[in-house]
Amino acid sequence: MSPDLNPIEHLWRDLKMAVWRRHPSNIRHLEQFAKEEWSKIPAEHYKLNEDNTKEFETLNQSEFDLLLNHVGLAAENLSESKAFSKFLLVLLTSKKNLVEPYHIGLLTNSLNFNQTFLKKSLQNALRKVQERFK
């Protein structure tokens, strides 16, 4: 999938640019600035809905694996983000066929960090995905 078609790439780019402009001098500042800048991005900017989830239709296994690695790295810092939670929910429901047994640990850890009202929905979606492997 081309980065131009991948909505998460636009979001990461915007977040990286915003953090970069603040010139973090150490890892603590980097993390703090990333959280602060994430909270400033308007929800409309990264809102995932049925129209733009169509872009995930062409997501292949290697792209999905890479995306999940990014999800795993971002989960703790984005634990209170409703948009990130919605993104996870979209992945667990619309791309559940790409989830492999080796993803379950990463997804479980990512969901454990979640502190939004969507946590139970995310856990239920993951349970449904896990049922495929029984």
PDB file of C-alpha atoms in Angstrom:
ATOM      1  CA  MET A   1       0.000   0.000   0.000  1.00  0.00           C
ATOM      2  CA  SER A   2       1.343   3.380  -0.930  1.00  0.00           C
ATOM      3  CA  PRO A   3       2.009   5.725   2.014  1.00  0.00           C
ATOM      4  CA  ASP A   4      -0.230   8.254   0.244  1.00  0.00           C
ATOM      5  CA  LEU A   5      -3.155   5.867   0.632  1.00  0.00           C
ATOM      6  CA  ASN A   6      -2.406   4.836   4.183  1.00  0.00           C
ATOM      7  CA  PRO A   7      -4.169   7.191   6.652  1.00  0.00           C
ATOM      8  CA  ILE A   8      -1.929   6.245   9.564  1.00  0.00           C
ATOM      9  CA  GLU A   9       1.154   7.413   7.633  1.00  0.00           C
ATOM     10  CA  HIS A  10      -0.293  10.920   7.324  1.00  0.00           C
ATOM     11  CA  LEU A  11      -1.040  10.931  11.028  1.00  0.00           C
ATOM     12  CA  TRP A  12       2.471   9.737  11.972  1.00  0.00           C
ATOM     13  CA  ARG A  13       4.015  12.351   9.663  1.00  0.00           C
ATOM     14  CA  ASP A  14       2.007  15.160  11.260  1.00  0.00           C
ATOM     15  CA  LEU A  15       2.841  13.953  14.755  1.00  0.00           C
ATOM     16  CA  LYS A  16       6.561  13.612  13.964  1.00  0.00           C
ATOM     17  CA  MET A  17       6.677  17.113  12.473  1.00  0.00           C
ATOM     18  CA  ALA A  18       4.916  18.647  15.475  1.00  0.00           C
ATOM     19  CA  VAL A  19       7.266  16.928  17.924  1.00  0.00           C
ATOM     20  CA  TRP A  20      10.333  17.780  15.820  1.00  0.00           C
ATOM     21  CA  ARG A  21       9.426  21.503  15.891  1.00  0.00           C
ATOM     22  CA  ARG A  22       9.656  21.390  19.693  1.00  0.00           C
ATOM     23  CA  HIS A  23      13.254  20.076  19.601  1.00  0.00           C
ATOM     24  CA  PRO A  24      13.140  17.329  22.263  1.00  0.00           C
ATOM     25  CA  SER A  25      16.519  17.029  23.956  1.00  0.00           C
ATOM     26  CA  ASN A  26      16.043  13.614  25.584  1.00  0.00           C
ATOM     27  CA  ILE A  27      13.756  10.586  25.549  1.00  0.00           C
ATOM     28  CA  ARG A  28      11.594  11.964  28.386  1.00  0.00           C
ATOM     29  CA  HIS A  29      10.926  15.164  26.412  1.00  0.00           C
ATOM     30  CA  LEU A  30      10.295  13.159  23.258  1.00  0.00           C
ATOM     31  CA  GLU A  31       7.628  11.098  25.000  1.00  0.00           C
ATOM     32  CA  GLN A  32       6.086  14.132  26.717  1.00  0.00           C
ATOM     33  CA  PHE A  33       5.995  16.158  23.494  1.00  0.00           C
ATOM     34  CA  ALA A  34       4.523  13.240  21.531  1.00  0.00           C
ATOM     35  CA  LYS A  35       1.680  12.888  24.039  1.00  0.00           C
ATOM     36  CA  GLU A  36       1.032  16.632  24.094  1.00  0.00           C
ATOM     37  CA  GLU A  37       1.112  16.983  20.318  1.00  0.00           C
ATOM     38  CA  TRP A  38      -1.123  13.942  19.846  1.00  0.00           C
ATOM     39  CA  SER A  39      -3.747  15.498  22.092  1.00  0.00           C
ATOM     40  CA  LYS A  40      -3.679  18.689  19.962  1.00  0.00           C
ATOM     41  CA  ILE A  41      -4.486  16.934  16.684  1.00  0.00           C
ATOM     42  CA  PRO A  42      -8.197  17.487  15.987  1.00  0.00           C
ATOM     43  CA  ALA A  43     -10.269  14.308  15.867  1.00  0.00           C
ATOM     44  CA  GLU A  44     -11.483  15.132  12.354  1.00  0.00           C
ATOM     45  CA  HIS A  45      -7.889  14.891  11.175  1.00  0.00           C
ATOM     46  CA  TYR A  46      -7.609  11.197  11.963  1.00  0.00           C
ATOM     47  CA  LYS A  47     -11.207  10.111  12.283  1.00  0.00           C
ATOM     48  CA  LEU A  48     -11.652   6.631  10.913  1.00  0.00           C
ATOM     49  CA  ASN A  49     -15.010   5.842   9.441  1.00  0.00           C
ATOM     50  CA  GLU A  50     -16.414   3.400   6.925  1.00  0.00           C
ATOM     51  CA  ASP A  51     -15.331   5.523   3.960  1.00  0.00           C
ATOM     52  CA  ASN A  52     -11.668   5.769   4.796  1.00  0.00           C
ATOM     53  CA  THR A  53     -11.390   2.228   6.156  1.00  0.00           C
ATOM     54  CA  LYS A  54     -11.879   1.118   2.557  1.00  0.00           C
ATOM     55  CA  GLU A  55      -8.205   1.994   2.179  1.00  0.00           C
ATOM     56  CA  PHE A  56      -7.454  -0.999   4.391  1.00  0.00           C
ATOM     57  CA  GLU A  57      -9.056  -3.386   1.902  1.00  0.00           C
ATOM     58  CA  THR A  58      -5.787  -3.816   0.019  1.00  0.00           C
ATOM     59  CA  LEU A  59      -3.656  -4.230   3.144  1.00  0.00           C
ATOM     60  CA  ASN A  60      -1.546  -7.361   2.739  1.00  0.00           C
ATOM     61  CA  GLN A  61      -0.037  -9.562   5.449  1.00  0.00           C
ATOM     62  CA  SER A  62       3.394  -7.921   5.538  1.00  0.00           C
ATOM     63  CA  GLU A  63       1.853  -4.432   5.688  1.00  0.00           C
ATOM     64  CA  PHE A  64      -0.485  -5.606   8.444  1.00  0.00           C
ATOM     65  CA  ASP A  65       2.469  -7.038  10.406  1.00  0.00           C
ATOM     66  CA  LEU A  66       4.339  -3.745  10.091  1.00  0.00           C
ATOM     67  CA  LEU A  67       1.259  -1.769  11.112  1.00  0.00           C
ATOM     68  CA  LEU A  68       0.766  -3.951  14.189  1.00  0.00           C
ATOM     69  CA  ASN A  69       4.373  -3.370  15.198  1.00  0.00           C
ATOM     70  CA  HIS A  70       3.686   0.375  15.121  1.00  0.00           C
ATOM     71  CA  VAL A  71       0.487  -0.195  17.094  1.00  0.00           C
ATOM     72  CA  GLY A  72       2.439  -2.080  19.737  1.00  0.00           C
ATOM     73  CA  LEU A  73       4.992   0.719  20.039  1.00  0.00           C
ATOM     74  CA  ALA A  74       2.322   3.425  20.265  1.00  0.00           C
ATOM     75  CA  ALA A  75      -0.198   1.699  22.536  1.00  0.00           C
ATOM     76  CA  GLU A  76       1.120   2.827  25.902  1.00  0.00           C
ATOM     77  CA  ASN A  77       1.537   6.464  24.837  1.00  0.00           C
ATOM     78  CA  LEU A  78      -1.900   6.527  23.232  1.00  0.00           C
ATOM     79  CA  SER A  79      -3.724   4.670  25.993  1.00  0.00           C
ATOM     80  CA  GLU A  80      -6.278   7.466  26.451  1.00  0.00           C
ATOM     81  CA  SER A  81      -6.829   8.228  22.778  1.00  0.00           C
ATOM     82  CA  LYS A  82     -10.321   7.405  21.565  1.00  0.00           C
ATOM     83  CA  ALA A  83      -9.188   7.748  17.960  1.00  0.00           C
ATOM     84  CA  PHE A  84      -6.391   5.228  18.477  1.00  0.00           C
ATOM     85  CA  SER A  85      -8.898   2.887  20.136  1.00  0.00           C
ATOM     86  CA  LYS A  86     -11.254   3.257  17.178  1.00  0.00           C
ATOM     87  CA  PHE A  87      -8.348   2.530  14.851  1.00  0.00           C
ATOM     88  CA  LEU A  88      -7.594  -0.671  16.785  1.00  0.00           C
ATOM     89  CA  LEU A  89     -11.243  -1.653  16.651  1.00  0.00           C
ATOM     90  CA  VAL A  90     -11.300  -1.154  12.885  1.00  0.00           C
ATOM     91  CA  LEU A  91      -8.224  -3.354  12.547  1.00  0.00           C
ATOM     92  CA  LEU A  92      -9.659  -6.087  14.771  1.00  0.00           C
ATOM     93  CA  THR A  93     -12.967  -6.168  12.960  1.00  0.00           C
ATOM     94  CA  SER A  94     -12.257  -5.383   9.327  1.00  0.00           C
ATOM     95  CA  LYS A  95      -8.865  -7.120   9.087  1.00  0.00           C
ATOM     96  CA  LYS A  96      -9.336  -9.987  11.534  1.00  0.00           C
ATOM     97  CA  ASN A  97      -8.454 -12.413   8.740  1.00  0.00           C
ATOM     98  CA  LEU A  98      -4.891 -11.036   8.807  1.00  0.00           C
ATOM     99  CA  VAL A  99      -4.424 -11.566  12.538  1.00  0.00           C
ATOM    100  CA  GLU A 100      -2.135 -14.537  13.149  1.00  0.00           C
ATOM    101  CA  PRO A 101      -1.495 -16.390  16.419  1.00  0.00           C
ATOM    102  CA  TYR A 102       1.832 -14.581  16.809  1.00  0.00           C
ATOM    103  CA  HIS A 103      -0.058 -11.239  16.903  1.00  0.00           C
ATOM    104  CA  ILE A 104      -2.188 -12.145  19.916  1.00  0.00           C
ATOM    105  CA  GLY A 105       0.425 -11.262  22.553  1.00  0.00           C
ATOM    106  CA  LEU A 106       1.125  -7.867  20.994  1.00  0.00           C
ATOM    107  CA  LEU A 107      -2.585  -7.097  20.647  1.00  0.00           C
ATOM    108  CA  THR A 108      -3.313  -8.233  24.209  1.00  0.00           C
ATOM    109  CA  ASN A 109      -0.540  -5.985  25.554  1.00  0.00           C
ATOM    110  CA  SER A 110      -1.798  -3.079  23.450  1.00  0.00           C
ATOM    111  CA  LEU A 111      -5.335  -3.499  24.750  1.00  0.00           C
ATOM    112  CA  ASN A 112      -4.141  -3.783  28.349  1.00  0.00           C
ATOM    113  CA  PHE A 113      -2.837  -0.210  28.100  1.00  0.00           C
ATOM    114  CA  ASN A 114      -6.161   1.090  26.812  1.00  0.00           C
ATOM    115  CA  GLN A 115      -7.988   3.427  29.186  1.00  0.00           C
ATOM    116  CA  THR A 116     -10.933   4.443  27.026  1.00  0.00           C
ATOM    117  CA  PHE A 117     -14.588   3.513  27.073  1.00  0.00           C
ATOM    118  CA  LEU A 118     -13.835   1.255  24.089  1.00  0.00           C
ATOM    119  CA  LYS A 119     -11.674  -1.171  26.076  1.00  0.00           C
ATOM    120  CA  LYS A 120     -14.419  -3.784  26.503  1.00  0.00           C
ATOM    121  CA  SER A 121     -15.336  -3.584  22.816  1.00  0.00           C
ATOM    122  CA  LEU A 122     -11.687  -4.050  21.917  1.00  0.00           C
ATOM    123  CA  GLN A 123     -11.370  -7.029  24.257  1.00  0.00           C
ATOM    124  CA  ASN A 124     -14.506  -8.614  22.776  1.00  0.00           C
ATOM    125  CA  ALA A 125     -13.210  -8.085  19.244  1.00  0.00           C
ATOM    126  CA  LEU A 126      -9.908  -9.714  20.200  1.00  0.00           C
ATOM    127  CA  ARG A 127     -11.755 -12.657  21.774  1.00  0.00           C
ATOM    128  CA  LYS A 128     -13.638 -13.188  18.503  1.00  0.00           C
ATOM    129  CA  VAL A 129     -10.359 -13.135  16.606  1.00  0.00           C
ATOM    130  CA  GLN A 130      -8.827 -15.644  19.048  1.00  0.00           C
ATOM    131  CA  GLU A 131     -11.754 -18.024  18.504  1.00  0.00           C
ATOM    132  CA  ARG A 132     -10.447 -18.570  14.982  1.00  0.00           C
ATOM    133  CA  PHE A 133      -7.421 -20.334  16.461  1.00  0.00           C
ATOM    134  CA  LYS A 134      -9.299 -22.774  18.702  1.00  0.00           C
TER     135      LYS A 134
END
